């Protein structure tokens, strides 16, 4: 499998303690209906048309042998059904408006980029976070990277959906300072409906991980119209309270920022209306967690 | 200390009242007096004319005290021309007004040579083309501290000791102004007493207190904190009466008021009263609309001890509660700063007024020492105007005297001196019509040659104008309160201060760096177009050349992390600094550099055609030492790494790094912490100054309604930056909504 990176985000302040650089790896075993990095689900390069840069020269249209490109309302439209990802149009585009998301980095390139913000990491207690997609799909690529970073004294965090064989978690464990570990629902069926997979492996992995001594930040996305439900939070709180090494539980209210990307990458959005729970509801969730003795934080990104 | 969260009723009333009370009489009075005295005494030395006019003006102008006043003094509306008399010439405007008038006067002096006149005429033309800007006077931190600690009576004594036997000369002129100032205090004392008779009961005590303070201050040093504040404000009023030239800044009020505060505190807690007095002072400063008056808070004492005291906190509080754009606030940061002080600083930043600008003591102090200032004095620096660093009462460097437009130099080079869109020409060091610039290195070298040539030309003209200026428009009162002038019998504009430095400022750094790189990448490396094709596109402001423009825009940019951007930025900056600092100024001191632009990036950009970075003709340049809008691809940490490639101790006249945040960023404690750590890392890496623009909710709403006017507005959402206007209604609403969130 290719180890594609969609984005390296510096000055990330929501992906663990301090100022961090977050690496978004492409490819994910889940496909949550609220995903705000939808370009990272399939693990394949994605064609991206930036209408701000487009000079409307039309050169790309002629080069596509599959007839995937056309003009709609003055802007270039990509028919994703027809597009094979051959990237001919990208090299034909003179302005860089047509581009590809998903790039391979050599280990050296990646480390070089990550070390740019080292002074900020040191000052703030930050470091590097691997996210995605699901970074643990890429352990063979990432292991040498994190070993090297560890030797340089850089803090490492994995932001995982948990739906991977536990062996992969165990591989990165010795070099990892903390995990951001998602609980997206306690009800098996609803979880299946929302994410395309059962939560059994995820919850098992969480329990195992809690015995392995690394700090865990549990992350709970809450979306009205999908998984926001006091009973679900209560069940999750009971589980979390029984675990060791939980640093905190973060409530992540839904935000619509990702919707922009669906359009840009031509990815179909969930037909249901998704919104963030209102403030009172969020506070009530936090109260439930706190009643179980859990340090809980509402994250407003 | 515990700060009160509210303004008193009295402060609120004063805040509303002040700016409504201009006296039309004062508008023309001063100018008329100067003209009359000149006419009556042909041949009288300019310093004497201005001193006599100052005295007569103070004796006859309208003065005003409100019933609610806590301190007396009121700068009534006065315009530029009357403080710098226009004489008979009325049709000058802007920079050429300045220089045109200066050249007229130059012809009358002992300095005159035909070569000098030619130099100044060329310089005035270049200013007209936007290559340079000139501001002849002001931009100084007058000797407030010295004046407060000495008192009028003592200064009069010193002036009398050093006056020339024939009663002429700068010190004699200063003496006239000191005596006039003393009488002016007595006028206020009498008015306050008068007013107390008719004022409502509740205001009477304070009016009588003002009266007795003014009587005392007419001769003596302040006897209390209250009197020190009163003297401070009255001094500003006197300075403005002498010369309203812009950016008469106040400086370190927390340092020079603190001894008076502590002395009063020994007798009882005056902190609540002190808070209201600082409010009153800020209301007065805030209602004087025309001057970039800067107040500096925190830092360290001359001895290197912590300079964060109760008054520093009060200053931050007043600024936050009064919400006025004056005074401008600068905060000095060093390792002694208490966390509680930082909390107040951050609260003020989050208000979105753009205050305070943060300065790093670890860098500014060595930067000032490079300009020949002693360690103790360097520790006592404050800011002039926006961000120029200077030592109050001891350094005179007229911090806005000259600015060099790097972008215009590139335009002139590319077009062999022509300015597309006009029929004007810029004089270059040589003829370039026969040069084809076959390689980037050739072009780059020619740019560096021109940068040096034009800078040296600007400095020669600047020196001559500075030598000339004080001969016609000396400032005897400002000189009276500057350390050293009375003793030396020399005006502050003529080298009378302890440090008599000069400065050269810059404009269009990122635009120029980006333009050079765009040419390198698009023309010389990728060969997407020839240099001639790019020049044609520039001449036509990219009309019909959207593709080429986008290709140029796609090149690497200052702040986007590419090595080449850092190399060129550093090389040009170092070259400019070494060119400038090799000179000694007209007043005998060092030359320093300023890498900030105030609003000149808009003005100078407005006078410059399209540039090879894809910038349209006559639009704004990049501001200060900051990237162009939208090129901060990798966020603030990368910008900081780029900017700190350069040694900031070379910026003896200051620099600015602007950053934008949305208010919702500050809702999470973790974010606020990261924000502080980001600044601390910037300072650790050698950053001198940073300031923040927190986009307000109102701005976002306005941008939603009127996208055309806010096309440049960038917001950072969920890790990526985007033009707000391109986001679509849904997302815009979401961002606006988030700015309303209480912290939960
Ligand atoms: S990537 Fe290939 S198939 Fe897809 S639109 Fe471009 S040219 Fe057509
Ligand atoms: S080739 Fe590029 S610039 Fe031209 S229409 Fe296609 S996307 Fe736009």
Coordinates of C-alpha atoms in Angstrom, one line a residue, chain B residues 28 73 144 155 166 336 342 346-347 358 457 513 595 600 703:
Chain B
X28 CA -5.8 80.0 13.2
X73 CA -5.7 70.6 30.2
X144 CA 8.6 63.9 30.0
X155 CA 14.9 74.3 34.3
X166 CA 23.9 88.7 24.6
X336 CA 10.7 38.9 34.7
X342 CA 0.5 38.4 30.8
X346 CA -3.8 38.7 26.5
X347 CA -7.2 40.1 27.5
X358 CA 4.8 43.3 22.1
X457 CA 20.9 58.9 -2.6
X513 CA 11.4 39.2 -2.3
X595 CA 11.4 47.5 9.1
X600 CA 2.9 53.4 3.8
X703 CA -17.5 41.0 5.2

